[in-house]
């Protein structure tokens, strides 16, 4: 193997970075300029040319997938096994380190890593034993607090005592949680990083060993490192100038989770001998995609500043689709994918990227309906999600009291004080007398077997279920689901949780109501099964089958966050609406808004050849009908790079600033709405009909509202009054 393979396929700047003498290096460059490629080739260079052994190399990337790929690419380049190379995520490497040095870390050799769900459960249990009210101090918020402290490298003892009651309580829980974890040998995600840092910091011998061992330390996506991660890197490399990082300040998207974009500046201060290399050629995307994303990100202030150009041609314009509503949007996307596949392309070349997990359902259903294999990354499929399963379990149990699995799932969800021992007794009786769990519970209540407290908890559960059954009589399916989501306490339970997960869970529950509303019950094919039962079966089937496996050719679905570092020939960015993307929480906060814009930049720059962006004129999301405005990001993209998609020849584009040409007006079939007809809408007030389009349930009208501007409305949804 000669060096040409390592060097040949690089441009001058990349080559310079790859072959630099061992020293601190910052490769600062925009998306698709070959940063990750430089890292891979750098590692190959060190092994092949500098004769550094693979086990002397440390490389940190962002995801397990990226780590696997990096290792594979080094192995391919060199035709060797790179097993002994330390390459992985920060968490993965910290774990490996702690396993090897558990004694120095003062951890039992059997220590257990707990995930964030386990962590939350633990905190809840702890708070209960401390008699801290979970309503006043939501456990989710406590977890958030503890992890944020750990990410900053602070133990409970490092936080000064305070008179602030709120902080005081949080601190006391943090302290107790630390003790509990130490006693039981439990390590949460944030603890992995903190512990690895402390162990290295406080053991001079160990530190000396690793500083000597790792001849060069590499980091991809450096802009998203947090304080403790950077501190750990510094321990290993400080004074040795052997930290090689690549990153892009314009792609920093984890500020909300503690990432410090400042680390890019800190690096330059802490490693004064560093070399800075900029890569300015983009190899990933066409000219139009690049121009559009450059223009978008230029709207941010305080950037480090970068230029990007490409030699590949202009390519297609970015397609912009204004959907009538979220279903139309999904329909459009899935149709385009079908065409693409029919032309002989592969499904794996296509990615659908969205801002929020709850958006995936529409696409999943349409893909499923057309038999298109797909895969959802970085998030559970909709019906597999914990909160959705919980809500469905209520519906199951209401319909079938003998459903023991459903019983188990919700007997104490949301928590109502049914302890493990109580549940165990119920299980025992059920087993002994061959009863369902429900029946066993009723029996134990009747015979006053339990203490009043346990007994009351069970009674409240039984009463709740019976009440729900009664209240749901005669209701539409979606009303039943709504009733359950709200009256079971699940919605309130998740809403109370602090942080993005609780919010996402509450949103998903509201989205479930939406799913039930759209569910089409065909009495004939149901063979006598009730609508609820058919709906439940639909949910169960959807969560199991039809999910493509790793080796199948699948359309890729993921959030914008999890798309970082990846690339696809064809990309759909959906839901570009104010309040969704940029998210509602960010619109009033300039800092967060800039992070949203960076996220948009990340999304757009995933596309190699074809980029579709879409928004819906009306969106039913989280159980509410919204009429959002198109995302401001769309306006920041130069018009020359955009082409509006027209699905029907006679539909003009619904852009607020453009007056439609009257000659293109098409009149729909209902005849109720004519050009110039004055109407009133409950929310938008008075307006004038400009166009009518479509038929039946798809019939829609374009109206110019005096105060709200131009809107397309679906007639089957919109309640319009003819004036
Ligand atoms: P991101 O910021 O999105 O992580 P990146 O800067 O890491 O992007 P890479 O993923 O390394 O960019 O490269 C983008 C694409 O360009 C890849 O397909 C890569 O193989 C290709 N590429 C990079 N450099 C070259 C080059 N010199 N010649 C040909 N192709 C290249
Ligand atoms: Mg990369």
mmCIF file of C-alpha atoms in Angstrom, residues 327 361 365-366 369 477-478 514-526 530-532 534-535 538 697-698 717:
data_model
loop_
_atom_site.group_PDB
_atom_site.id
_atom_site.type_symbol
_atom_site.label_atom_id
_atom_site.label_comp_id
_atom_site.label_asym_id
_atom_site.label_seq_id
_atom_site.Cartn_x
_atom_site.Cartn_y
_atom_site.Cartn_z
ATOM 1 C CA UNK A 327 -51.554 15.157 4.824
ATOM 2 C CA UNK A 361 -46.341 9.833 11.743
ATOM 3 C CA UNK A 365 -48.493 6.149 7.446
ATOM 4 C CA UNK A 366 -48.265 7.210 3.822
ATOM 5 C CA UNK A 369 -49.867 2.573 2.835
ATOM 6 C CA UNK A 477 -63.181 7.263 18.261
ATOM 7 C CA UNK A 478 -61.057 10.386 18.394
ATOM 8 C CA UNK A 514 -55.187 13.351 15.553
ATOM 9 C CA UNK A 515 -54.313 9.862 14.338
ATOM 10 C CA UNK A 516 -57.629 8.557 15.652
ATOM 11 C CA UNK A 517 -59.491 11.366 13.932
ATOM 12 C CA UNK A 518 -57.945 10.481 10.618
ATOM 13 C CA UNK A 519 -58.344 6.760 11.068
ATOM 14 C CA UNK A 520 -60.628 5.264 8.466
ATOM 15 C CA UNK A 521 -62.853 2.548 9.764
ATOM 16 C CA UNK A 522 -64.206 0.177 7.192
ATOM 17 C CA UNK A 523 -67.064 -1.659 8.908
ATOM 18 C CA UNK A 524 -67.241 -4.262 6.200
ATOM 19 C CA UNK A 525 -63.646 -5.435 6.351
ATOM 20 C CA UNK A 526 -63.674 -5.155 10.145
ATOM 21 C CA UNK A 530 -65.447 -2.371 16.821
ATOM 22 C CA UNK A 531 -63.815 0.728 15.482
ATOM 23 C CA UNK A 532 -61.679 0.977 18.614
ATOM 24 C CA UNK A 534 -59.574 -2.085 14.592
ATOM 25 C CA UNK A 535 -57.720 1.075 15.525
ATOM 26 C CA UNK A 538 -53.734 -1.005 13.373
ATOM 27 C CA UNK A 697 -63.177 16.513 0.357
ATOM 28 C CA UNK A 698 -60.163 17.932 -1.461
ATOM 29 C CA UNK A 717 -62.297 21.862 7.454
#
